[in-house]
Amino acid sequence: MIKSLTIGDLKAKYPLIQGGMGVGISLHNLAGAVAKAGGIGIISTAQIGFQDPDFLKDPIEANMRAIRSEFEKARAIAPDGILGFNIMVATRDYARYVKEAVKAGADIIISGAGLPIDLPKFVEGAKTKIAPIVSTAKSAMVICKMWDRKYKRIPDLLVIEGPLAGGHLGFSNSDLTRYGVDTPDVSKTYQKEEYDREIRSIMDVVRQFEAKYSRHIPVAIAGGIYDHDDVVHAIDELGADAVQVATRFVTTEECDAPLSYKEAYINAKEEDIVIVQSPVGMPGRAIRNPFLKQVEERKARGEHANISHCYRCLQHCDPLKVPYCITKALTNAAEGALEQSLLFCGSNAWKATKIETVVDVIRDLFGVRDCERQA
C-alpha cells in the first residue's frame, strides 16, 4: 500500500518529489508532468532565464521573468498538482529569488547548496512551504535550532540528500572518501550502512523538534534513489515519508533537457561518472567528457579559465580564479553543446538504458501498474 505524502495542507498521491536540476533540466515540462502524475514537481531556478533574449545583458531580471513564466506553464499542465522551486542558497540575490517564487504561487520551496538560515524570513505571511536540504545531523541541528530561535518555526519538510546525489553535494571531499563514493566504482565501494546511520541521526534531530512543536516533520530521502528497491529501503527500512528523485527523470520524454543530454546518460559507463570541484565551492558529480578533461589539463598546468563574461550567478565567485564558468558550462549542456558542457548527474546515471515517460518511472519506483489511474 503506497502512502500519500502530506506537507501541511498539501497532499501528494505519491510520496515523491522530483529533484530540481539546473540549468534548464527541470523546467515546466518535467515539473508539470510529475505534478500531474501525482508527485511533487520542482522547477530549478538556477539561471532559469537562460533562454531570455536579455539574459546576457541582465541575467537576474531574465531569471525573475522566467520564474513566473515557467511556473505558469507548469501550472497549465498540472492545474491541481503540487509545484515548487529548488533555489540554491549560494545564488546571488537569494532572497529575491525566493520572494519571486512565492509571488509566482509556489506551493513549496526546497533549498540547499548552503544552509538556508533565513529562508523563513523571505516567505513570511505566505502559504508556501519551505524545506531545507541537509546531509548531516549537524546541519539539520543548525537549521532547526536557528529557525526555532529566530523564527519560532520548524521546516515543513526536510530533505536528506546523501553522497550518491547528482550536482552539488553537501559533503567535504574527506566525507566522500569516508563513504567510499569518490571512486569510479561506487556501486562496489559505497559504505551504505555508514550513511544509513547518519540518516538515523538526522531523524533523531527531527524527532526532537517534532516533540517541541507537537507536529510531524515529513522527511524525504534523496541521492541514489533509482528503482523500487531504493524506495523500499528509504521508506520502509529507514522510515522516511518520501523520496526525492532527480537523475531517473532526466531520461524521460518530458524532461526539459535536450535529447543529446539524455543520450549522454544512456551512453555513460559507471567509470565515466566522477567527482568534480565546482566554482560554488562544493564537490559535485558529473559525467567525465571532453570539457572536464580540458579543465583537468588546465589545472595541471596551474592555469585558470579565460572567462570573458560574468553572469553574476554566485555570491562568492571570482572569475579570475575559478576553474570554469559554471553558468556557461551548464547552459551549454542545456543547449546541447555537450563538448563544452558540465553534465551533472547522480551516481546511478549509468543505469539508464532508454528514454521513458514520467509515468513509466513512477510505476517502476512504486511498483504500480497504472499511476495515472491511481493518481
mmCIF file of C-alpha atoms in Angstrom:
data_model
loop_
_atom_site.group_PDB
_atom_site.id
_atom_site.type_symbol
_atom_site.label_atom_id
_atom_site.label_comp_id
_atom_site.label_asym_id
_atom_site.label_seq_id
_atom_site.Cartn_x
_atom_site.Cartn_y
_atom_site.Cartn_z
ATOM 1 C CA MET A 1 0.000 0.000 0.000
ATOM 2 C CA ILE A 2 1.501 3.331 -1.097
ATOM 3 C CA LYS A 3 1.054 6.105 1.433
ATOM 4 C CA SER A 4 0.436 9.619 0.224
ATOM 5 C CA LEU A 5 2.716 12.473 1.290
ATOM 6 C CA THR A 6 1.202 15.210 3.450
ATOM 7 C CA ILE A 7 3.018 18.519 3.967
ATOM 8 C CA GLY A 8 0.704 20.751 5.954
ATOM 9 C CA ASP A 9 -2.299 21.356 3.722
ATOM 10 C CA LEU A 10 -0.574 19.837 0.678
ATOM 11 C CA LYS A 11 -1.207 16.210 -0.175
ATOM 12 C CA ALA A 12 0.596 14.318 -2.955
ATOM 13 C CA LYS A 13 -0.817 10.976 -4.039
ATOM 14 C CA TYR A 14 2.728 9.580 -4.290
ATOM 15 C CA PRO A 15 5.459 10.177 -1.698
ATOM 16 C CA LEU A 16 7.668 11.513 -4.455
ATOM 17 C CA ILE A 17 9.489 14.785 -5.005
ATOM 18 C CA GLN A 18 11.176 15.330 -8.349
ATOM 19 C CA GLY A 19 14.562 16.878 -7.628
ATOM 20 C CA GLY A 20 15.414 20.282 -9.025
ATOM 21 C CA MET A 21 18.045 20.221 -11.785
ATOM 22 C CA GLY A 22 19.607 23.250 -13.404
ATOM 23 C CA VAL A 23 20.431 24.851 -15.671
ATOM 24 C CA GLY A 24 17.333 24.164 -17.754
ATOM 25 C CA ILE A 25 16.911 20.460 -16.971
ATOM 26 C CA SER A 26 13.855 20.603 -14.702
ATOM 27 C CA LEU A 27 11.641 23.369 -16.014
ATOM 28 C CA HIS A 28 7.899 23.437 -16.664
ATOM 29 C CA ASN A 29 7.621 20.294 -18.812
ATOM 30 C CA LEU A 30 9.160 17.908 -16.293
ATOM 31 C CA ALA A 31 7.772 19.561 -13.158
ATOM 32 C CA GLY A 32 4.300 19.774 -14.677
ATOM 33 C CA ALA A 33 4.322 16.140 -15.784
ATOM 34 C CA VAL A 34 5.405 14.875 -12.340
ATOM 35 C CA ALA A 35 2.815 17.013 -10.558
ATOM 36 C CA LYS A 36 0.099 15.856 -12.969
ATOM 37 C CA ALA A 37 1.018 12.211 -12.285
ATOM 38 C CA GLY A 38 0.635 12.652 -8.521
ATOM 39 C CA GLY A 39 4.124 13.589 -7.330
ATOM 40 C CA ILE A 40 5.616 16.975 -6.466
ATOM 41 C CA GLY A 41 7.141 18.775 -9.459
ATOM 42 C CA ILE A 42 10.115 21.041 -8.852
ATOM 43 C CA ILE A 43 11.499 23.738 -11.158
ATOM 44 C CA SER A 44 15.145 24.749 -10.741
ATOM 45 C CA THR A 45 15.747 28.495 -10.581
ATOM 46 C CA ALA A 46 19.449 28.132 -11.420
ATOM 47 C CA GLN A 47 19.864 30.593 -14.326
ATOM 48 C CA ILE A 48 16.282 29.751 -15.241
ATOM 49 C CA GLY A 49 16.112 32.646 -17.719
ATOM 50 C CA PHE A 50 18.993 31.449 -19.896
ATOM 51 C CA GLN A 51 16.747 31.412 -22.977
ATOM 52 C CA ASP A 52 15.574 35.009 -22.459
ATOM 53 C CA PRO A 53 16.849 37.404 -25.196
ATOM 54 C CA ASP A 54 18.141 39.772 -22.490
ATOM 55 C CA PHE A 55 19.863 37.105 -20.396
ATOM 56 C CA LEU A 56 23.402 38.248 -21.268
ATOM 57 C CA LYS A 57 22.593 41.889 -20.560
ATOM 58 C CA ASP A 58 20.650 41.396 -17.314
ATOM 59 C CA PRO A 59 20.545 37.754 -16.154
ATOM 60 C CA ILE A 60 18.808 38.426 -12.856
ATOM 61 C CA GLU A 61 15.849 40.224 -14.436
ATOM 62 C CA ALA A 62 15.661 37.491 -17.077
ATOM 63 C CA ASN A 63 15.569 34.914 -14.285
ATOM 64 C CA MET A 64 12.790 36.767 -12.472
ATOM 65 C CA ARG A 65 10.643 36.755 -15.608
ATOM 66 C CA ALA A 66 11.350 33.080 -16.189
ATOM 67 C CA ILE A 67 10.354 32.103 -12.648
ATOM 68 C CA ARG A 68 6.884 33.470 -13.343
ATOM 69 C CA SER A 69 6.555 32.117 -16.877
ATOM 70 C CA GLU A 70 7.879 28.626 -16.117
ATOM 71 C CA PHE A 71 5.570 28.288 -13.127
ATOM 72 C CA GLU A 72 2.559 29.420 -15.156
ATOM 73 C CA LYS A 73 3.331 26.865 -17.878
ATOM 74 C CA ALA A 74 3.813 24.089 -15.316
ATOM 75 C CA ARG A 75 0.535 25.035 -13.652
ATOM 76 C CA ALA A 76 -1.225 24.808 -17.023
ATOM 77 C CA ILE A 77 -0.006 21.193 -17.291
ATOM 78 C CA ALA A 78 -0.985 20.318 -13.712
ATOM 79 C CA PRO A 79 -3.803 22.642 -12.577
ATOM 80 C CA ASP A 80 -4.356 20.672 -9.364
ATOM 81 C CA GLY A 81 -0.814 19.378 -8.834
ATOM 82 C CA ILE A 82 1.820 20.403 -6.299
ATOM 83 C CA LEU A 83 4.528 22.575 -7.820
ATOM 84 C CA GLY A 84 7.526 24.354 -6.393
ATOM 85 C CA PHE A 85 11.074 25.546 -6.884
ATOM 86 C CA ASN A 86 14.571 24.486 -5.928
ATOM 87 C CA ILE A 87 16.627 27.584 -5.037
ATOM 88 C CA MET A 88 20.325 27.361 -4.174
ATOM 89 C CA VAL A 89 21.450 29.308 -1.108
ATOM 90 C CA ALA A 90 24.680 30.063 -2.987
ATOM 91 C CA THR A 91 22.691 32.074 -5.540
ATOM 92 C CA ARG A 92 23.467 35.791 -5.677
ATOM 93 C CA ASP A 93 20.343 37.740 -4.588
ATOM 94 C CA TYR A 94 18.965 34.558 -2.992
ATOM 95 C CA ALA A 95 16.234 36.444 -1.105
ATOM 96 C CA ARG A 96 14.920 37.967 -4.312
ATOM 97 C CA TYR A 97 14.618 34.553 -5.963
ATOM 98 C CA VAL A 98 12.677 33.190 -3.002
ATOM 99 C CA LYS A 99 10.303 36.150 -2.909
ATOM 100 C CA GLU A 100 9.697 35.901 -6.653
ATOM 101 C CA ALA A 101 8.928 32.184 -6.340
ATOM 102 C CA VAL A 102 6.412 32.961 -3.605
ATOM 103 C CA LYS A 103 4.810 35.650 -5.781
ATOM 104 C CA ALA A 104 4.592 33.197 -8.673
ATOM 105 C CA GLY A 105 2.489 30.904 -6.468
ATOM 106 C CA ALA A 106 4.955 28.194 -5.418
ATOM 107 C CA ASP A 107 3.453 25.520 -3.199
ATOM 108 C CA ILE A 108 6.880 24.688 -1.820
ATOM 109 C CA ILE A 109 10.490 25.884 -1.955
ATOM 110 C CA ILE A 110 13.317 23.407 -1.471
ATOM 111 C CA SER A 111 16.686 24.960 -0.723
ATOM 112 C CA GLY A 112 20.243 23.652 -0.439
ATOM 113 C CA ALA A 113 23.803 24.337 -1.706
ATOM 114 C CA GLY A 114 24.383 26.057 1.622
ATOM 115 C CA LEU A 115 22.272 26.376 4.760
ATOM 116 C CA PRO A 116 19.049 28.378 4.220
ATOM 117 C CA ILE A 117 19.261 30.059 7.627
ATOM 118 C CA ASP A 118 16.959 32.987 6.767
ATOM 119 C CA LEU A 119 14.557 31.242 4.402
ATOM 120 C CA PRO A 120 11.597 31.640 6.818
ATOM 121 C CA LYS A 121 12.013 35.435 6.750
ATOM 122 C CA PHE A 122 11.636 35.536 2.971
ATOM 123 C CA VAL A 123 8.340 33.597 2.923
ATOM 124 C CA GLU A 124 6.746 35.254 5.935
ATOM 125 C CA GLY A 125 2.986 35.552 5.557
ATOM 126 C CA ALA A 126 2.842 33.210 2.557
ATOM 127 C CA LYS A 127 1.293 29.741 2.277
ATOM 128 C CA THR A 128 4.438 28.482 0.522
ATOM 129 C CA LYS A 129 6.003 25.549 2.372
ATOM 130 C CA ILE A 130 9.764 25.541 2.960
ATOM 131 C CA ALA A 131 12.165 22.616 3.017
ATOM 132 C CA PRO A 132 15.893 22.762 3.707
ATOM 133 C CA ILE A 133 18.246 20.176 2.231
ATOM 134 C CA VAL A 134 20.679 18.687 4.731
ATOM 135 C CA SER A 135 23.286 15.951 4.532
ATOM 136 C CA THR A 136 24.374 15.585 8.162
ATOM 137 C CA ALA A 137 22.830 15.567 11.620
ATOM 138 C CA LYS A 138 24.973 18.614 12.413
ATOM 139 C CA SER A 139 23.479 20.675 9.556
ATOM 140 C CA ALA A 140 19.958 19.503 10.473
ATOM 141 C CA MET A 141 20.504 20.646 14.061
ATOM 142 C CA VAL A 142 21.881 24.030 12.958
ATOM 143 C CA ILE A 143 18.878 24.702 10.715
ATOM 144 C CA CYS A 144 16.231 23.527 13.166
ATOM 145 C CA LYS A 145 17.790 25.363 16.114
ATOM 146 C CA MET A 146 18.186 28.575 14.145
ATOM 147 C CA TRP A 147 14.654 28.516 12.753
ATOM 148 C CA ASP A 148 13.297 27.720 16.192
ATOM 149 C CA ARG A 149 15.233 30.538 17.867
ATOM 150 C CA LYS A 150 14.870 33.253 15.217
ATOM 151 C CA TYR A 151 11.518 32.458 13.630
ATOM 152 C CA LYS A 152 9.671 30.223 16.114
ATOM 153 C CA ARG A 153 9.067 27.597 13.456
ATOM 154 C CA ILE A 154 10.371 24.320 12.053
ATOM 155 C CA PRO A 155 10.720 23.018 8.479
ATOM 156 C CA ASP A 156 7.557 21.966 6.680
ATOM 157 C CA LEU A 157 9.630 19.198 5.109
ATOM 158 C CA LEU A 158 13.243 18.115 5.489
ATOM 159 C CA VAL A 159 15.183 16.655 2.553
ATOM 160 C CA ILE A 160 18.145 14.420 3.436
ATOM 161 C CA GLU A 161 20.488 14.326 0.456
ATOM 162 C CA GLY A 162 23.111 11.607 0.585
ATOM 163 C CA PRO A 163 26.508 11.220 -1.097
ATOM 164 C CA LEU A 164 25.113 9.395 -4.158
ATOM 165 C CA ALA A 165 23.280 12.504 -5.375
ATOM 166 C CA GLY A 166 23.975 14.457 -8.533
ATOM 167 C CA GLY A 167 25.172 18.001 -8.982
ATOM 168 C CA HIS A 168 26.416 19.849 -5.924
ATOM 169 C CA LEU A 169 26.977 17.705 -2.849
ATOM 170 C CA GLY A 170 26.744 18.819 0.766
ATOM 171 C CA PHE A 171 29.867 16.930 1.753
ATOM 172 C CA SER A 172 33.575 17.621 2.027
ATOM 173 C CA ASN A 173 35.975 15.615 -0.119
ATOM 174 C CA SER A 174 37.087 13.731 3.003
ATOM 175 C CA ASP A 175 33.448 12.799 3.709
ATOM 176 C CA LEU A 176 33.106 11.430 0.185
ATOM 177 C CA THR A 177 36.237 9.344 0.738
ATOM 178 C CA ARG A 178 34.889 8.057 4.045
ATOM 179 C CA TYR A 179 31.641 6.969 2.405
ATOM 180 C CA GLY A 180 33.512 5.376 -0.497
ATOM 181 C CA VAL A 181 31.908 7.459 -3.227
ATOM 182 C CA ASP A 182 34.922 9.325 -4.610
ATOM 183 C CA THR A 183 35.938 6.462 -6.898
ATOM 184 C CA PRO A 184 34.587 5.432 -10.326
ATOM 185 C CA ASP A 185 33.432 2.161 -8.737
ATOM 186 C CA VAL A 186 30.789 3.499 -6.374
ATOM 187 C CA SER A 187 28.421 0.533 -6.690
ATOM 188 C CA LYS A 188 31.107 -1.644 -5.053
ATOM 189 C CA THR A 189 32.678 0.827 -2.600
ATOM 190 C CA TYR A 190 29.747 2.811 -1.183
ATOM 191 C CA GLN A 191 29.521 2.480 2.597
ATOM 192 C CA LYS A 192 25.743 2.298 2.665
ATOM 193 C CA GLU A 193 25.353 1.241 6.286
ATOM 194 C CA GLU A 194 27.547 4.098 7.470
ATOM 195 C CA TYR A 195 25.432 6.734 5.753
ATOM 196 C CA ASP A 196 22.251 4.975 6.906
ATOM 197 C CA ARG A 197 23.493 5.638 10.442
ATOM 198 C CA GLU A 198 23.816 9.335 9.584
ATOM 199 C CA ILE A 199 20.249 9.325 8.239
ATOM 200 C CA ARG A 200 19.018 7.841 11.521
ATOM 201 C CA SER A 201 20.926 10.528 13.431
ATOM 202 C CA ILE A 202 19.199 13.182 11.329
ATOM 203 C CA MET A 203 15.866 11.524 12.109
ATOM 204 C CA ASP A 204 16.705 11.807 15.837
ATOM 205 C CA VAL A 205 17.212 15.556 15.385
ATOM 206 C CA VAL A 206 13.867 15.804 13.584
ATOM 207 C CA ARG A 207 12.084 13.982 16.402
ATOM 208 C CA GLN A 208 13.415 16.467 18.967
ATOM 209 C CA PHE A 209 11.796 19.359 17.146
ATOM 210 C CA GLU A 210 8.634 17.412 16.334
ATOM 211 C CA ALA A 211 8.204 16.859 20.072
ATOM 212 C CA LYS A 212 8.777 20.540 20.863
ATOM 213 C CA TYR A 213 6.212 21.726 18.298
ATOM 214 C CA SER A 214 3.839 18.732 18.573
ATOM 215 C CA ARG A 215 3.884 18.466 14.792
ATOM 216 C CA HIS A 216 5.240 15.905 12.355
ATOM 217 C CA ILE A 217 8.064 16.983 10.045
ATOM 218 C CA PRO A 218 7.956 14.787 6.939
ATOM 219 C CA VAL A 219 11.361 13.638 5.730
ATOM 220 C CA ALA A 220 12.355 12.838 2.149
ATOM 221 C CA ILE A 221 15.499 10.877 1.360
ATOM 222 C CA ALA A 222 17.433 11.846 -1.766
ATOM 223 C CA GLY A 223 20.605 10.740 -3.504
ATOM 224 C CA GLY A 224 20.884 7.438 -5.347
ATOM 225 C CA ILE A 225 17.126 6.716 -5.431
ATOM 226 C CA TYR A 226 16.765 4.985 -8.777
ATOM 227 C CA ASP A 227 14.455 1.959 -8.510
ATOM 228 C CA HIS A 228 11.801 0.280 -6.392
ATOM 229 C CA ASP A 229 14.327 -1.349 -4.041
ATOM 230 C CA ASP A 230 15.778 2.090 -3.261
ATOM 231 C CA VAL A 231 12.300 3.413 -2.452
ATOM 232 C CA VAL A 232 11.552 0.442 -0.189
ATOM 233 C CA HIS A 233 14.847 0.959 1.650
ATOM 234 C CA ALA A 234 14.212 4.680 2.176
ATOM 235 C CA ILE A 235 10.571 4.469 3.245
ATOM 236 C CA ASP A 236 10.069 1.010 4.758
ATOM 237 C CA GLU A 237 13.515 0.419 6.259
ATOM 238 C CA LEU A 238 14.745 3.914 7.152
ATOM 239 C CA GLY A 239 11.336 5.350 7.978
ATOM 240 C CA ALA A 240 11.283 8.268 5.541
ATOM 241 C CA ASP A 241 7.971 9.751 4.443
ATOM 242 C CA ALA A 242 9.056 10.217 0.832
ATOM 243 C CA VAL A 243 11.877 10.073 -1.686
ATOM 244 C CA GLN A 244 13.349 12.781 -3.868
ATOM 245 C CA VAL A 245 14.383 11.578 -7.316
ATOM 246 C CA ALA A 246 16.246 13.554 -9.970
ATOM 247 C CA THR A 247 18.604 11.528 -12.195
ATOM 248 C CA ARG A 248 15.966 8.947 -13.100
ATOM 249 C CA PHE A 249 13.752 11.684 -14.559
ATOM 250 C CA VAL A 250 16.433 13.048 -16.898
ATOM 251 C CA THR A 251 15.915 10.262 -19.412
ATOM 252 C CA THR A 252 12.184 10.862 -19.721
ATOM 253 C CA GLU A 253 10.345 12.248 -22.716
ATOM 254 C CA GLU A 254 9.045 15.105 -20.600
ATOM 255 C CA CYS A 255 12.397 16.253 -19.218
ATOM 256 C CA ASP A 256 13.322 19.737 -20.428
ATOM 257 C CA ALA A 257 16.897 18.689 -21.304
ATOM 258 C CA PRO A 258 17.813 18.263 -24.988
ATOM 259 C CA LEU A 259 17.878 14.733 -26.406
ATOM 260 C CA SER A 260 21.697 14.795 -26.618
ATOM 261 C CA TYR A 261 21.870 15.388 -22.851
ATOM 262 C CA LYS A 262 19.594 12.413 -22.200
ATOM 263 C CA GLU A 263 21.645 10.260 -24.577
ATOM 264 C CA ALA A 264 24.811 11.177 -22.651
ATOM 265 C CA TYR A 265 23.275 9.453 -19.623
ATOM 266 C CA ILE A 266 22.252 6.433 -21.654
ATOM 267 C CA ASN A 267 25.743 6.133 -23.172
ATOM 268 C CA ALA A 268 27.641 6.719 -19.906
ATOM 269 C CA LYS A 269 29.511 3.898 -18.219
ATOM 270 C CA GLU A 270 29.918 3.702 -14.452
ATOM 271 C CA GLU A 271 33.568 4.732 -14.666
ATOM 272 C CA ASP A 272 32.589 7.896 -16.574
ATOM 273 C CA ILE A 273 30.826 9.349 -13.521
ATOM 274 C CA VAL A 274 33.266 11.360 -11.423
ATOM 275 C CA ILE A 275 33.537 13.866 -8.579
ATOM 276 C CA VAL A 276 34.415 17.395 -9.712
ATOM 277 C CA GLN A 277 35.160 20.632 -7.866
ATOM 278 C CA SER A 278 32.554 23.279 -8.604
ATOM 279 C CA PRO A 279 33.054 27.060 -8.555
ATOM 280 C CA VAL A 280 30.284 27.029 -5.927
ATOM 281 C CA GLY A 281 32.985 25.721 -3.587
ATOM 282 C CA MET A 282 31.474 22.265 -3.214
ATOM 283 C CA PRO A 283 32.263 18.895 -4.733
ATOM 284 C CA GLY A 284 29.819 17.798 -7.405
ATOM 285 C CA ARG A 285 29.127 14.725 -9.524
ATOM 286 C CA ALA A 286 29.180 14.766 -13.314
ATOM 287 C CA ILE A 287 29.903 12.718 -16.430
ATOM 288 C CA ARG A 288 33.549 12.945 -17.482
ATOM 289 C CA ASN A 289 33.604 14.377 -21.010
ATOM 290 C CA PRO A 290 35.977 16.494 -23.173
ATOM 291 C CA PHE A 291 35.077 19.614 -21.178
ATOM 292 C CA LEU A 292 36.103 18.083 -17.848
ATOM 293 C CA LYS A 293 39.293 16.729 -19.415
ATOM 294 C CA GLN A 294 40.176 20.277 -20.529
ATOM 295 C CA VAL A 295 39.509 21.560 -17.001
ATOM 296 C CA GLU A 296 41.805 18.878 -15.586
ATOM 297 C CA GLU A 297 44.556 19.757 -18.059
ATOM 298 C CA ARG A 298 44.355 23.470 -17.214
ATOM 299 C CA LYS A 299 44.509 22.666 -13.513
ATOM 300 C CA ALA A 300 47.603 20.503 -14.049
ATOM 301 C CA ARG A 301 49.264 23.468 -15.782
ATOM 302 C CA GLY A 302 48.226 25.809 -12.978
ATOM 303 C CA GLU A 303 46.009 27.834 -15.308
ATOM 304 C CA HIS A 304 42.610 29.401 -14.666
ATOM 305 C CA ALA A 305 39.735 29.686 -17.116
ATOM 306 C CA ASN A 306 39.673 32.607 -19.513
ATOM 307 C CA ILE A 307 36.225 33.954 -18.615
ATOM 308 C CA SER A 308 35.097 36.830 -20.821
ATOM 309 C CA HIS A 309 31.647 37.400 -19.311
ATOM 310 C CA CYS A 310 30.412 37.058 -15.715
ATOM 311 C CA TYR A 311 26.744 36.132 -15.252
ATOM 312 C CA ARG A 312 26.752 37.198 -11.570
ATOM 313 C CA CYS A 313 25.188 33.911 -10.537
ATOM 314 C CA LEU A 314 27.044 33.076 -7.318
ATOM 315 C CA GLN A 315 27.610 35.040 -4.141
ATOM 316 C CA HIS A 316 31.262 34.091 -3.805
ATOM 317 C CA CYS A 317 32.801 33.705 -7.232
ATOM 318 C CA ASP A 318 35.967 35.353 -8.558
ATOM 319 C CA PRO A 319 36.045 34.971 -12.377
ATOM 320 C CA LEU A 320 39.835 35.328 -12.268
ATOM 321 C CA LYS A 321 40.277 32.299 -10.021
ATOM 322 C CA VAL A 322 37.565 29.739 -10.810
ATOM 323 C CA PRO A 323 38.360 26.646 -12.922
ATOM 324 C CA TYR A 324 35.446 27.388 -15.264
ATOM 325 C CA CYS A 325 32.276 29.473 -15.517
ATOM 326 C CA ILE A 326 29.570 27.215 -14.159
ATOM 327 C CA THR A 327 26.748 29.157 -15.828
ATOM 328 C CA LYS A 328 28.336 28.832 -19.263
ATOM 329 C CA ALA A 329 29.166 25.165 -18.711
ATOM 330 C CA LEU A 330 25.616 24.338 -17.636
ATOM 331 C CA THR A 331 23.823 26.446 -20.230
ATOM 332 C CA ASN A 332 25.949 24.753 -22.897
ATOM 333 C CA ALA A 333 24.606 21.440 -21.587
ATOM 334 C CA ALA A 334 21.016 22.684 -21.664
ATOM 335 C CA GLU A 335 21.520 23.854 -25.251
ATOM 336 C CA GLY A 336 23.066 20.550 -26.381
ATOM 337 C CA ALA A 337 26.681 21.741 -26.796
ATOM 338 C CA LEU A 338 27.973 18.736 -24.880
ATOM 339 C CA GLU A 339 31.639 19.073 -25.851
ATOM 340 C CA GLN A 340 31.785 22.369 -23.933
ATOM 341 C CA SER A 341 29.468 21.496 -21.072
ATOM 342 C CA LEU A 342 29.283 20.278 -17.500
ATOM 343 C CA LEU A 343 26.955 17.262 -17.372
ATOM 344 C CA PHE A 344 25.785 16.971 -13.773
ATOM 345 C CA CYS A 345 24.344 13.573 -12.846
ATOM 346 C CA GLY A 346 23.673 11.233 -9.957
ATOM 347 C CA SER A 347 25.796 8.168 -9.223
ATOM 348 C CA ASN A 348 23.287 5.884 -10.976
ATOM 349 C CA ALA A 349 23.086 7.755 -14.293
ATOM 350 C CA TRP A 350 24.958 4.892 -15.974
ATOM 351 C CA LYS A 351 21.977 2.620 -15.281
ATOM 352 C CA ALA A 352 19.836 4.473 -17.834
ATOM 353 C CA THR A 353 19.246 2.396 -20.953
ATOM 354 C CA LYS A 354 16.307 4.078 -22.690
ATOM 355 C CA ILE A 355 14.025 7.078 -22.867
ATOM 356 C CA GLU A 356 10.962 6.545 -20.654
ATOM 357 C CA THR A 357 7.954 8.621 -19.661
ATOM 358 C CA VAL A 358 7.354 10.161 -16.248
ATOM 359 C CA VAL A 359 4.530 7.674 -15.739
ATOM 360 C CA ASP A 360 6.899 4.781 -16.558
ATOM 361 C CA VAL A 361 9.330 5.998 -13.908
ATOM 362 C CA ILE A 362 6.681 6.391 -11.217
ATOM 363 C CA ARG A 363 5.275 2.952 -11.978
ATOM 364 C CA ASP A 364 8.719 1.419 -11.539
ATOM 365 C CA LEU A 365 9.636 3.389 -8.412
ATOM 366 C CA PHE A 366 6.455 2.444 -6.573
ATOM 367 C CA GLY A 367 5.687 -0.905 -8.143
ATOM 368 C CA VAL A 368 2.298 0.134 -9.507
ATOM 369 C CA ARG A 369 0.769 -0.813 -12.830
ATOM 370 C CA ASP A 370 -1.033 2.406 -13.669
ATOM 371 C CA CYS A 371 -0.004 5.514 -11.780
ATOM 372 C CA GLU A 372 -2.263 7.697 -13.937
ATOM 373 C CA ARG A 373 -5.361 5.855 -12.741
ATOM 374 C CA GLN A 374 -4.234 5.742 -9.100
ATOM 375 C CA ALA A 375 -3.203 9.408 -9.117
#
